[in-house]
């Protein structure tokens, strides 16, 4: 009983940190203060997206990644993909039960599918690693490898959000003002016009030339800039530096000749956590001023993210451990489990803004969901981590 109480106190510390920084962001966004208004949040969010997050992912991943750790982490992309797939399935169930307006279906599924794989684990992991009597051993090694796991999950999660979730939200969202092409009709649009095909047939162009032309046409339709986000690019660079020994010896470590590069990038990356958490606080104020979401839909999202998805995570991660698909390292299992219990990703607010530009609705409703989701996160991020630490200890 005392051990369980100790774990509860340990898991509550990062939640208190999140609440304190979030409350500062909330206060800064008030009209009377107006230090973190809509425009300020937008500019700060751009700085986080293009500067802070890539620096954090690059510095933490390069410092901890090796061939051995990369082989050990092979299950993490699979587990993350399962969180997105199971979450989207639960979101679809919420839609069937609560019957929200058509233009909000994509938002609800997105909130159930995409979790906050960034600043929430980045706050939780260092806090639980500080506990000498905790289940994760030496605090220094715990912090080093735990942040590496989180950085890797941030990079993989960014790819999934901008490929899977973004396109899923686009498909499920409908425009109330203009008719959008259906999925069936979009499949009927040829990558090359019939005129081009006829021209190819007339000139007897070979299969290879037709294939290259189709690939060029397809690449013009796919926005690669969303797939290769700054965080993803930083992760790729970090993997190259971490896995190539000469580069690693040149840049990584306290005695490395160019170690000042790592120190500088790490210093910039440390700004990601407080900046993102301040943005969360400011966005919650926006949620308080918005309306239009059915309470049943909000409750469905909360049940999916904070009850059903963590239970699924326990079954998947412990099942993978029983099948020897992952190691017995408590910290690695804990990070995998945390990925199933975090609130919706804050990047969904940006996605909702993009969808709003296409369909005219969804951004204010996203703020309402975020308000309730992060309000209940204080309970979820205390209860579930306590159980997870007890489970992996």
XYZ file of N, CA and C in Angstrom, residues 24-44 278-279 282 285:
75
model
N -0.380 29.591 -16.150
C 0.322 30.813 -16.553
C -0.061 31.192 -17.982
N -0.104 30.187 -18.868
C -0.521 30.455 -20.242
C -1.955 30.941 -20.327
N -2.814 30.378 -19.493
C -4.212 30.810 -19.432
C -4.299 32.275 -19.002
N -3.524 32.642 -17.990
C -3.544 34.014 -17.495
C -3.003 34.981 -18.559
N -1.948 34.576 -19.250
C -1.347 35.436 -20.265
C -2.269 35.667 -21.453
N -3.234 34.755 -21.657
C -4.154 34.878 -22.790
C -5.389 35.714 -22.468
N -5.578 36.087 -21.196
C -6.741 36.887 -20.824
C -6.711 38.234 -21.536
N -7.888 38.772 -21.820
C -7.972 40.040 -22.550
C -7.274 41.166 -21.800
N -7.371 41.163 -20.472
C -6.752 42.224 -19.699
C -5.240 42.186 -19.727
N -4.658 41.002 -19.981
C -3.203 40.846 -20.047
C -2.733 40.866 -21.501
N -3.324 39.966 -22.296
C -3.120 39.925 -23.752
C -1.650 39.769 -24.153
N -0.916 38.985 -23.368
C 0.457 38.654 -23.758
C 0.508 37.413 -24.637
N -0.572 36.643 -24.626
C -0.599 35.397 -25.395
C -1.938 35.306 -26.130
N -2.257 36.340 -26.876
C -3.475 36.372 -27.657
C -3.404 35.448 -28.849
N -4.433 35.452 -29.679
C -4.462 34.541 -30.838
C -3.259 34.694 -31.753
N -2.877 35.935 -32.077
C -1.726 36.144 -32.960
C -0.430 35.697 -32.290
N -0.292 36.012 -31.011
C 0.922 35.612 -30.285
C 1.038 34.094 -30.215
N -0.087 33.415 -29.963
C -0.054 31.946 -29.909
C 0.323 31.372 -31.260
N -0.172 31.991 -32.320
C 0.150 31.505 -33.660
C 1.644 31.628 -33.939
N 2.223 32.781 -33.608
C 3.652 32.969 -33.849
C 4.483 32.056 -32.953
N 4.080 31.925 -31.698
C 4.809 31.045 -30.789
C 4.701 29.594 -31.238
N 2.513 26.552 -22.438
C 1.887 27.872 -22.393
C 0.821 28.007 -23.484
N 1.108 27.479 -24.656
C 0.135 27.515 -25.756
C -1.122 26.743 -25.376
N -3.258 28.943 -23.222
C -3.953 29.952 -24.005
C -5.091 29.396 -24.820
N -8.410 28.831 -22.881
C -9.263 30.011 -22.739
C -10.174 30.147 -23.953
